XYZ file of C-alpha atoms in Angstrom:
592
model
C 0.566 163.520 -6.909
C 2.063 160.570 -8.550
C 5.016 158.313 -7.960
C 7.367 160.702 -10.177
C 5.979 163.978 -8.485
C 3.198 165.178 -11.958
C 0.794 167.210 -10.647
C -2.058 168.112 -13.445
C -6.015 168.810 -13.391
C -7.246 165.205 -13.364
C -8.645 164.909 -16.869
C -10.501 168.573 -17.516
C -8.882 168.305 -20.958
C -10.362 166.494 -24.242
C -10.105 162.783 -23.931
C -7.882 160.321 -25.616
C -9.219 159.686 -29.289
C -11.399 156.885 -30.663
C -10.488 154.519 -27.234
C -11.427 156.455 -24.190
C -14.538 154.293 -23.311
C -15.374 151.351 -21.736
C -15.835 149.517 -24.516
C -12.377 150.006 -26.218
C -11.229 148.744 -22.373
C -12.643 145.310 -22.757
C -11.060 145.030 -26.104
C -7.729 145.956 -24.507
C -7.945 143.170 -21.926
C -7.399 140.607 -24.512
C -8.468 140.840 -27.909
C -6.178 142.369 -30.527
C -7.502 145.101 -33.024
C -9.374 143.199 -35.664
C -9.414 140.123 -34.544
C -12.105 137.666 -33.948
C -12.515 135.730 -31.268
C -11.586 132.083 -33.158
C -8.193 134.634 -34.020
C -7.464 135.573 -30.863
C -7.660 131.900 -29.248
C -9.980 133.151 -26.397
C -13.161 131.694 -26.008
C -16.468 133.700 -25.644
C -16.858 132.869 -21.908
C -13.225 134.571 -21.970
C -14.343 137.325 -23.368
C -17.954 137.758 -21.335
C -15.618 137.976 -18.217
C -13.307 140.404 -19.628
C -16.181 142.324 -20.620
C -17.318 142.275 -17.341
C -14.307 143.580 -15.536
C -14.362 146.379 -18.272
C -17.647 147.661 -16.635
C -20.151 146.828 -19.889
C -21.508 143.299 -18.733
C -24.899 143.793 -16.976
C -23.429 141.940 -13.951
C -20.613 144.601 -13.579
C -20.990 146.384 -10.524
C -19.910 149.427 -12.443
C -23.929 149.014 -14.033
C -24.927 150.194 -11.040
C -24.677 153.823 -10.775
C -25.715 155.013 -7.151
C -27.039 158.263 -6.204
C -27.055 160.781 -3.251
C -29.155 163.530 -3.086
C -29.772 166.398 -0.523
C -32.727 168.862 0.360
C -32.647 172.633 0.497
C -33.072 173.685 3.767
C -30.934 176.321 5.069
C -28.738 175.902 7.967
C -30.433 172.408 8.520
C -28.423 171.504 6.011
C -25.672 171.066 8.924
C -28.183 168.237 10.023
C -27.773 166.572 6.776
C -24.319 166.514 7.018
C -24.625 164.811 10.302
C -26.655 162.093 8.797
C -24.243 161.838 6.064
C -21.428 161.290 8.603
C -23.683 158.402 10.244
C -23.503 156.787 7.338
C -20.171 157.033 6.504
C -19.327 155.527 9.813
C -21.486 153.003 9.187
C -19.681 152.166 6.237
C -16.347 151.837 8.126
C -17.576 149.375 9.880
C -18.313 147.196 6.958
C -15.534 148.169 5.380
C -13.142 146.646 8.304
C -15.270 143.795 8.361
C -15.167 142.922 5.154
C -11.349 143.266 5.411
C -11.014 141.034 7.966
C -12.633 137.908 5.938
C -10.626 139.125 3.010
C -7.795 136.292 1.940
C -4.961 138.906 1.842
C -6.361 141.312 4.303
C -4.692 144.896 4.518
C -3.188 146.433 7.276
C -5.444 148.794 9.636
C -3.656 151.836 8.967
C -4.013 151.155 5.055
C -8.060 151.094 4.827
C -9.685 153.629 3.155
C -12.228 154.336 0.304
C -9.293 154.895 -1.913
C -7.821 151.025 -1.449
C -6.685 149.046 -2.697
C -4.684 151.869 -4.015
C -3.382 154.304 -1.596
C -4.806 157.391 0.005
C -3.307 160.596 -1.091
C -1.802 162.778 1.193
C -4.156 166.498 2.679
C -7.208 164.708 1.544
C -8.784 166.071 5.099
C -7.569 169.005 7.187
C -9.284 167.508 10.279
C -7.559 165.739 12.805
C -9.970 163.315 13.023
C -11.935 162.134 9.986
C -13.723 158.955 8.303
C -10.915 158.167 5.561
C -14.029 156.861 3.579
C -15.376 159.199 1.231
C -18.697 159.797 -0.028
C -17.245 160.296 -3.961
C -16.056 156.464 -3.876
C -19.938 155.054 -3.432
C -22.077 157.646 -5.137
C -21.931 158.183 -8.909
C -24.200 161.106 -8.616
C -24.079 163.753 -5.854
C -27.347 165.893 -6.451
C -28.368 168.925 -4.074
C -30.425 172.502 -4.025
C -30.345 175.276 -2.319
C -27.906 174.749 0.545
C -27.629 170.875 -0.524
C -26.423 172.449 -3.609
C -22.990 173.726 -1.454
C -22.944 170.418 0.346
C -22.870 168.567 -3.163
C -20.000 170.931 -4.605
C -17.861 169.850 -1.493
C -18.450 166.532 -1.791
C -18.546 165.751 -5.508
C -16.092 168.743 -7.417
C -14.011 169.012 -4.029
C -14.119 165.520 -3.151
C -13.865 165.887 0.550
C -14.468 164.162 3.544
C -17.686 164.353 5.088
C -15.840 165.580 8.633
C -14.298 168.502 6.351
C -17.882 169.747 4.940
C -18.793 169.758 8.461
C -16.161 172.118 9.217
C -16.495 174.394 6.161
C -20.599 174.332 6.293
C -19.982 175.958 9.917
C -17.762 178.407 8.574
C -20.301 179.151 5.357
C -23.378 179.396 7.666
C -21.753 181.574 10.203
C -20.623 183.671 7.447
C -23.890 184.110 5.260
C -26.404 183.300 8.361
C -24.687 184.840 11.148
C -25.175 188.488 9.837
C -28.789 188.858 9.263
C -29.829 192.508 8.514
C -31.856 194.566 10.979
C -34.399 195.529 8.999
C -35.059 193.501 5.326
C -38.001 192.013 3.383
C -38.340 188.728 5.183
C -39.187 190.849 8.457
C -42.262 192.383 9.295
C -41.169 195.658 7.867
C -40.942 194.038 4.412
C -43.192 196.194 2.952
C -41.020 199.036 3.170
C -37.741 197.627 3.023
C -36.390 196.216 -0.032
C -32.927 194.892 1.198
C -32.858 191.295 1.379
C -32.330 189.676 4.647
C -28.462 188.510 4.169
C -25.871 190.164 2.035
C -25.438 188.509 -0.916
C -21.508 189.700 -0.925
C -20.910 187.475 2.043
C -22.418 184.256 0.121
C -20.703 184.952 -2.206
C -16.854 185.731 -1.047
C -17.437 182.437 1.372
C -17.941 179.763 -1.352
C -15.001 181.207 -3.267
C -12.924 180.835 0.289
C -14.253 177.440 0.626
C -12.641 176.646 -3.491
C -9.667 178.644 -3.418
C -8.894 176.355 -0.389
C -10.191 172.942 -0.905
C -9.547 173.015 -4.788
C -6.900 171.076 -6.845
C -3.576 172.025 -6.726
C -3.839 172.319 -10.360
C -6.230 174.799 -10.662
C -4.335 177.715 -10.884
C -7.437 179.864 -11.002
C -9.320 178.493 -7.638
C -11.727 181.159 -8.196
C -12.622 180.170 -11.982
C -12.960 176.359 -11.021
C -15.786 175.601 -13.339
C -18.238 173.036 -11.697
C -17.831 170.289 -14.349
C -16.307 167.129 -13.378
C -13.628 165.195 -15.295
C -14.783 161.981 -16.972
C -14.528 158.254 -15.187
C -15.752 160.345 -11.577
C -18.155 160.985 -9.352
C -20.825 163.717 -11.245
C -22.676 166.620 -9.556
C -26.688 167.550 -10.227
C -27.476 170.647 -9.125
C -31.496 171.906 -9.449
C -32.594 175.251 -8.994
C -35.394 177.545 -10.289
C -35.221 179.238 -13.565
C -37.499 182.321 -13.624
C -39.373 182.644 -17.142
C -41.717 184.105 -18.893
C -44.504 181.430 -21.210
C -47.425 183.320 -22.991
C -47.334 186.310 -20.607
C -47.420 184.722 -17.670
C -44.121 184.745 -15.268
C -43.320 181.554 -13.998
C -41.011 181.506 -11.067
C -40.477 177.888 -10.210
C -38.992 176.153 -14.046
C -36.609 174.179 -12.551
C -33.545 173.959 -14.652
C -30.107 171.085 -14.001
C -26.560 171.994 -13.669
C -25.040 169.264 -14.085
C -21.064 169.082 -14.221
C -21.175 166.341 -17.506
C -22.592 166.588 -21.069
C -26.464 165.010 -21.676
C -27.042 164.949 -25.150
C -30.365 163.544 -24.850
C -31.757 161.433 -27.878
C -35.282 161.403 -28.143
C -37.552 158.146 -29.221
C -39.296 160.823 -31.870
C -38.895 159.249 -35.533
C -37.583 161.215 -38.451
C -38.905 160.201 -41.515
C -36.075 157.748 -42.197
C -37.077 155.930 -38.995
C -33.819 156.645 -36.681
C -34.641 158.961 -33.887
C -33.324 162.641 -33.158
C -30.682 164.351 -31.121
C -32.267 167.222 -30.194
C -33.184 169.770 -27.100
C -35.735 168.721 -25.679
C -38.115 171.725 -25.657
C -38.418 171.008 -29.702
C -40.408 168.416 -29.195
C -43.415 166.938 -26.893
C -41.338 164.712 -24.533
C -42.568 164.527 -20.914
C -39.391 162.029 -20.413
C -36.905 164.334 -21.926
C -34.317 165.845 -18.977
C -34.321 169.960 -18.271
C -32.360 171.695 -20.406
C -30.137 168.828 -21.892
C -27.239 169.779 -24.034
C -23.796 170.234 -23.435
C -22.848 170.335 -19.223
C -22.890 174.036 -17.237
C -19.616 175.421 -17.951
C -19.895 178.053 -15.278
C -17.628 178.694 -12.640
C -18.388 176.220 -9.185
C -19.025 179.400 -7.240
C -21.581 181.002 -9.659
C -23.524 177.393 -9.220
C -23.623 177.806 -5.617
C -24.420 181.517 -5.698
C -27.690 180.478 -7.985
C -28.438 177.605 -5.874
C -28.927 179.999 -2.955
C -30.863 182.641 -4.117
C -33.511 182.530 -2.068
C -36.160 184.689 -2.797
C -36.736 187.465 0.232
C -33.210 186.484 1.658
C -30.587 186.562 -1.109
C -30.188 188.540 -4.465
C -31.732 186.504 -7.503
C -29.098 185.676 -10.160
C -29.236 186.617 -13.991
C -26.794 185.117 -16.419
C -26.055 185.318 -20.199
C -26.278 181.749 -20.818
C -24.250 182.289 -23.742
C -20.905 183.096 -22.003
C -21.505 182.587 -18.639
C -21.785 186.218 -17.040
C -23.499 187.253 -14.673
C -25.255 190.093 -14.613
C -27.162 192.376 -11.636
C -29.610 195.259 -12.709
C -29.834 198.066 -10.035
C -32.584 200.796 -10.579
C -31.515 204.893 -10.509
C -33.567 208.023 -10.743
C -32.879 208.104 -14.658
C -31.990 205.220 -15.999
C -31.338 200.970 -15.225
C -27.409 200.198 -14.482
C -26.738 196.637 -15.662
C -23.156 195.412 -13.942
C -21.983 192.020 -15.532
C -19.351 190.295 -13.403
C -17.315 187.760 -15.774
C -15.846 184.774 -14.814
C -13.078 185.886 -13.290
C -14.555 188.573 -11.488
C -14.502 191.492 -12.954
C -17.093 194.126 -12.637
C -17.967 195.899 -16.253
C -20.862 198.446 -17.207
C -22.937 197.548 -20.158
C -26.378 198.525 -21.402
C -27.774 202.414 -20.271
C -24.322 202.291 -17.858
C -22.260 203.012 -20.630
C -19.449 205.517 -20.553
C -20.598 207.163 -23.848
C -23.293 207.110 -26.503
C -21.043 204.794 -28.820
C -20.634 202.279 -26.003
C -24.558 202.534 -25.322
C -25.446 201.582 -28.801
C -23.105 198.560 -28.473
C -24.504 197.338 -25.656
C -27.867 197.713 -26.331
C -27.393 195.899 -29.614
C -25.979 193.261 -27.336
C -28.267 193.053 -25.283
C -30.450 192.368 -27.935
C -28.936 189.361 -29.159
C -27.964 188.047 -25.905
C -30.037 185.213 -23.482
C -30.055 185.743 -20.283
C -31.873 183.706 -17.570
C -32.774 184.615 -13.822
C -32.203 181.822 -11.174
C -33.469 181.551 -7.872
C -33.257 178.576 -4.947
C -34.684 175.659 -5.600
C -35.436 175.369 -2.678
C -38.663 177.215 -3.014
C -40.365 175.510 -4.843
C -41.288 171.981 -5.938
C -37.640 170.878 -6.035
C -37.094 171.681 -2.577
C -36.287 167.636 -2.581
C -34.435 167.381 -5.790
C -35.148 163.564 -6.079
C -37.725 163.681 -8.807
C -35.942 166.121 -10.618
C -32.569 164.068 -10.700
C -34.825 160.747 -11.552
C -36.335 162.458 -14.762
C -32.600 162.965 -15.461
C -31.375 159.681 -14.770
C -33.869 158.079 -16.740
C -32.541 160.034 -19.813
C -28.794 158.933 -19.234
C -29.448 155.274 -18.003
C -31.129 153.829 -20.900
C -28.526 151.033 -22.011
C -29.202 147.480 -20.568
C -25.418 147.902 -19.183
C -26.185 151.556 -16.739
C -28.902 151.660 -14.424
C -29.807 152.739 -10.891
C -28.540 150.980 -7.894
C -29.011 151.952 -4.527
C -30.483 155.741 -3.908
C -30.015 157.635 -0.799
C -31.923 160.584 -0.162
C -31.661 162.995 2.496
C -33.250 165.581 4.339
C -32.823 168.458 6.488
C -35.726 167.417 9.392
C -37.928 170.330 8.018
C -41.147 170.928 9.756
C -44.195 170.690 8.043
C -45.427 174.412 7.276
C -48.197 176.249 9.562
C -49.516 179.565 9.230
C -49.267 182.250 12.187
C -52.774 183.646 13.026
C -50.974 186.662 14.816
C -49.219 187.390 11.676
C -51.090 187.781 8.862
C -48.924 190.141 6.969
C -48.184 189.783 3.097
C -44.437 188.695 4.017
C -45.755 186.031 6.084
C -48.329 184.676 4.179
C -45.420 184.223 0.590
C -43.401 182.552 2.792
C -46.284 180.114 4.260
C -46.778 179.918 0.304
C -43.504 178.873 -0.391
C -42.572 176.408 2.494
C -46.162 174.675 1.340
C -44.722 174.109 -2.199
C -41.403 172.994 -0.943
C -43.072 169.904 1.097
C -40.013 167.336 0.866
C -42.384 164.587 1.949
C -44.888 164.520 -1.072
C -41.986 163.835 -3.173
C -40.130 161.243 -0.946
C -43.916 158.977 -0.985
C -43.394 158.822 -4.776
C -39.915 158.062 -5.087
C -41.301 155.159 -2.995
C -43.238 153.887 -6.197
C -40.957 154.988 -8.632
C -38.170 152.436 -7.087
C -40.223 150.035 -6.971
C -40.818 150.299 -10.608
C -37.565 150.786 -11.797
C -36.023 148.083 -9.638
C -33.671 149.927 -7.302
C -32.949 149.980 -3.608
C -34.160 153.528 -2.225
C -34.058 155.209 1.614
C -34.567 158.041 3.160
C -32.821 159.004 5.983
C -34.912 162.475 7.158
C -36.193 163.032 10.886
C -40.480 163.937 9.426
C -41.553 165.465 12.759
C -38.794 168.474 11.739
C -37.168 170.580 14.342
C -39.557 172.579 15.505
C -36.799 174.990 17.143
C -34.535 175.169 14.464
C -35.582 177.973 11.553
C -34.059 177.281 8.241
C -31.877 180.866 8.561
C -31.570 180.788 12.322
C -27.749 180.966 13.525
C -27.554 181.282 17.210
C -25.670 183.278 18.667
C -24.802 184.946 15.807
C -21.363 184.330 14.231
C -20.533 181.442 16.008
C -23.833 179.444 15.889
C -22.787 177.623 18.709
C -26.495 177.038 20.215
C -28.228 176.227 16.712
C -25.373 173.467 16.248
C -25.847 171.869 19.502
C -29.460 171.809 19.463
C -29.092 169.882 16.127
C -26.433 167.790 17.317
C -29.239 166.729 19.919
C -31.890 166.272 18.089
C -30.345 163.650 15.523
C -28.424 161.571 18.010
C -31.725 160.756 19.431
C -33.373 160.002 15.811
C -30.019 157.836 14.569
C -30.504 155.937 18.256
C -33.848 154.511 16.819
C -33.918 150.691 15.881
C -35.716 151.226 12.442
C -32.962 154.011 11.308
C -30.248 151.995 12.597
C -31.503 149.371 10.053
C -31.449 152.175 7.328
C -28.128 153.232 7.885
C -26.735 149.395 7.964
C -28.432 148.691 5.065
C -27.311 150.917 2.915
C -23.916 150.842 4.000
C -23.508 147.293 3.765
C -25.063 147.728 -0.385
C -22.215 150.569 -1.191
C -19.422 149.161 0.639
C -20.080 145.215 -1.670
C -20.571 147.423 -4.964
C -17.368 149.659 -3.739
C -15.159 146.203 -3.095
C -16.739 144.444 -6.412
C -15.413 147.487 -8.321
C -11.902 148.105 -6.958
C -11.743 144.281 -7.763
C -13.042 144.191 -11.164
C -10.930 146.671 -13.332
C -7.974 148.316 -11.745
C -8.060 150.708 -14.681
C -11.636 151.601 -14.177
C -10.557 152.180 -10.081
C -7.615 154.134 -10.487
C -9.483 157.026 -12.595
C -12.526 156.691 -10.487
C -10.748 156.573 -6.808
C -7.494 158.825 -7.837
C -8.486 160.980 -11.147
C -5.838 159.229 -12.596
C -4.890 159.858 -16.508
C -1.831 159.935 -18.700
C 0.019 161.930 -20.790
C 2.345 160.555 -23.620
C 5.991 161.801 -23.524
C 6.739 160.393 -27.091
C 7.985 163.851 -29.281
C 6.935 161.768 -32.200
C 3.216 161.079 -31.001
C 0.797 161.452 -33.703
C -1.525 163.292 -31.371
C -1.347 166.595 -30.020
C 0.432 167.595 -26.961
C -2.688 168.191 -24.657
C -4.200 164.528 -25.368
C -4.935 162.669 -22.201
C -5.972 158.801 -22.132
C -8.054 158.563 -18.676
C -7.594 154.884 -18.220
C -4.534 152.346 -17.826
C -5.635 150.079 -20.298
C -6.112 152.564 -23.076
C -2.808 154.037 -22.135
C -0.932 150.773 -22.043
C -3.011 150.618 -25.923
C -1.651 153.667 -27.335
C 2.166 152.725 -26.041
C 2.123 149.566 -28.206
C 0.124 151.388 -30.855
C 1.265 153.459 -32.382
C 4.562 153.714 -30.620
C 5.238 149.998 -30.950
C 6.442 149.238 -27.333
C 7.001 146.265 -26.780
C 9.502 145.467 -23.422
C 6.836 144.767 -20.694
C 9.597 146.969 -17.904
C 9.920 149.819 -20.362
C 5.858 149.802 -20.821
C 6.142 149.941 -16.363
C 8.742 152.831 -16.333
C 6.704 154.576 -18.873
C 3.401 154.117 -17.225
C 4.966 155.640 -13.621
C 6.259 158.464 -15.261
C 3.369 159.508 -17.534
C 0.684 158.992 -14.409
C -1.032 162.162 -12.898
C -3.859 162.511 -10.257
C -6.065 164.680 -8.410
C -4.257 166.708 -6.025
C -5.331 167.615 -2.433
C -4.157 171.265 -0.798
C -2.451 171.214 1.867
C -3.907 173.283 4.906
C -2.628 176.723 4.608
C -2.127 176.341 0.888
């Protein structure tokens, strides 16, 4: 909330017109509309420095975009978290020491990720936490499978990494903690079709987790789409996309949710020489990202419930692509029901579950027309370690001399390389062998390895390779509380973060995010503000030329639009104004 109590989604809404970039930003700090630099009396070194504080100078530390990506791995993806936390702790201790050589250092009590500005009030519910949050030093947050609920928390949620902690052991022992007696993934497979977890309990405990841990301004917790507001930390989610190329099914497609637009622009020439804007499936483009195009406007939970769908344990997913639906076929003796749950959901019949013969022609003329797409985890498959996936990505976004990568972090979930059972050579058995083969993490991580070395950015991977032998990916022990599966985790990394070379790791990166965190928050307060709070304005002038709904997300293009067109002028008016037109990203309080 700001100073004069206006609580608002930070920034969801269309942006301000023709200034809400960067660019527009440097010409705020100091050169007047239309004029040229010999106008303005500011000399071009002037002007390279303002640029630079506005974040387009290739020196800016807002160039570097860093990134954080997770493996799928099932409940392991508790010992993620605990690496995560490592590493946040790591960076507290930078942080402090890094205040203490600091001219005007702050006060103890005042350090956070958020500073210079202040930390808002609920951000954790824990009564101990790292006030430094993950959102403040990665650009990108990037997960599947259960990485994929660890990256909503962190990136759309914005929460501490002591609070995912918490809410992962609430998810796990909610979804994990149940397992059905007899399901596919046993050895009775064959004959039972029920999948090993009920897909009802996934589902109702990632909408718990956002009606919670949401904004206060979404009204709707349950319809909080996954797409992030401009000027903050982004979310890549991967999963598999089932479809069907020249009759053969392919089950493993990975397709990108990502919570911002990619309108990718291929190098192909048109015949008047400029290039095209085009999806990328139109043309032969082995750079081009999945499925670019405008960013997944489905709700957060329907993200996590495809990200999960793990084949064997969890009910695939089919949506209309066109409106977001969702939609679950269930066989009867006559005919196929098809239920389609909408956003806010609502459970409808359509197709052959029609009430009467008028509705069934409707429908099936609907259907028709209509796209729909099956998703599965991503996990299982090649993107079981996402990295690749959100590199081909990032290559397509970070093309401009001013944007490129800066230091990646990848982690794992200490996954055990995959061995076949002699004793158990059933069908069930040998798919899943099949699929734990495919989802090898490692194969991926030893080409990252060249990759940033080509492209010239600082990359680690923080991932215990000899696995945990005694820790299945859907093993909760005992069941509900998980108690025993926790600990033994707990265990096992303390001794792997004790090592000498991953103490290095974890120092090293630390001390790289906290100097591009500080060289930030120094550079453009603007830039900060929107990034660390979500902050944005509103104008309050009756006669504004623009409509009510138009938000500016940055100071400077604010402070713009008050002297243009509304011709203020009185530098304490402009201050008064600026306080009282301010809104930011909310936190719940516990108990909300």
């Amino acid at each position: 909330m700001s100073s004069s109590g206006n609580v608002m989604a930070a920034g969801d809404r269309t942006a301000t017109p023709d200034i809400d970039s960067n660019i527009a930003e440097s010409s705020a700090m100091g050169r007047g509309k239309g004029k040229s630099l010999d106008e303005d009396s500011e000399s071009e070194n002037d002007f390279q420095a303002r640029r630079q504080m506005s974040g387009m100078h290739p020196d800016s530390a807002w160039a570097e975009q860093n990134v954080l990506t997770f493996d799928g791995g099932g409940v392991r993806g508790y010992y993620s978290l605990l690496q995560l936390q490592k590493l946040m702790e790591y960076i507290r201790v930078v942080e402090e020491e890094e205040n203490s050589k600091s001219d005007k250092p702050m006060r103890a009590e005042d350090l956070s990720s958020f500073a210079p500005c202040g930390q808002p009030r609920h951000m954790s519910h824990c009564p101990r936490f790292t006030p430094y949050l993950p959102c403040h030093y990665f650009d990108y947050i990037c997960g599947t499978s259960t990485g994929a609920l660890i990256t909503i928390m962190l990136s759309r949620l914005r929460m501490p990494v002591e609070d995912c902690l918490v809410e992962y052991e609430n998810l796990a022992g909610s979804i994990f903690g149940n397992p059905r007696l007899f399901h596919q993934a046993g050895k009775f497979g064959a004959i039972r079709k029920k999948n090993k977890f009920s897909t009802t309990n996934l589902e109702e405990a990632v909408k718990d987790v956002i009606r919670r841990r949401g904004e206060v301004a979404n009204v709707q917790d349950e319809a909080m789409l996954i797409s992030t507001p401009k000027g903050l930390c982004r979310a890549i989610i991967v999963v598999n996309r089932d479809s069907t190329e020249d009759n053969n099914m392919r089950w493993d497609t990975p397709w990108i949710f990502r919570s911002y637009d990619n309108f990718y622009k291929s190098n192909k020439p048109l015949h008047h020489g400029r290039s095209q804007r085009v999806a990328p499936q139109d043309f032969d483009d082995v750079n081009a990202p999945r499925n670019a195009g405008q960013g997944t406007r489905f709700a957060a939970w329907k993200v996590a419930r495809a990200a999960t769908a793990a084949p064997l344990y969890f009910k695939p997913l089919e949506i209309a692509l066109d409106d977001g639906e969702i939609f679950r076929r269930k066989k009867t003796l006559f005919r196929t029901q098809t239920s389609a749950i909408s956003s806010g959901g609502t459970l409808t019949r359509t197709g052959s579950a029609a009430n009467n013969n008028n509705n069934n022609n409707n429908n099936r003329q609907q259907d028709r027309t209509r796209s729909t797409v099956r998703f599965t985890d991503g996990g299982f498959g090649r993107a079981n370690n996402p990295a690749e996936e959100v590199l081909r990505e990032l290559r397509s976004i970070l093309k401009s001399r001013f944007k490129r990568i800066g230091t990646w972090v990848s982690i794992g979930t200490a996954r055990q390389a995959a061995t076949s059972d002699p004793n158990d050579p059933n069908l069930v058995n040998t798919t899943l062998l099949s699929y734990a083969r495919l989802g090898d993490p490692e194969p991926v991580h030893e080409r990252m390895v060249g990759e940033s070395a080509k492209d010239k950015f600082a990359y680690c991977r923080l991932n215990e390779v000899n696995g945990l032998p005694s820790v299945q990916m859907d093993e909760w022990l005992p069941r509900g509380s998980g108690t025993q599966t926790m600990e033994t985790m707990k265990n096992a990394f303390a001794s792997w973060a004790a090592r000498a070379e991953n103490v290095a790791k974890f120092q090293k990166c630390a001390k790289a995010l906290v100097q591009n965190r500080r060289k930030r928050a120094s550079e453009s307060k603007s830039l900060w503000e929107r990034y660390a709070l979500g902050k944005f304005y509103v104008c309050p002038e009756d006669d504004c030329i623009y409509d009510p709904d138009e938000t500016w997300h940055y100071r400077t293009t604010f402070l713009q639009h008050l002297k243009w067109p509304h011709m203020k002028r009185n530098e304490a008016e402009i201050e008064a104004m600026l306080e009282q037109c301010e809104y930011v990203w909310e936190y719940k309080p516990p108990n909300y």
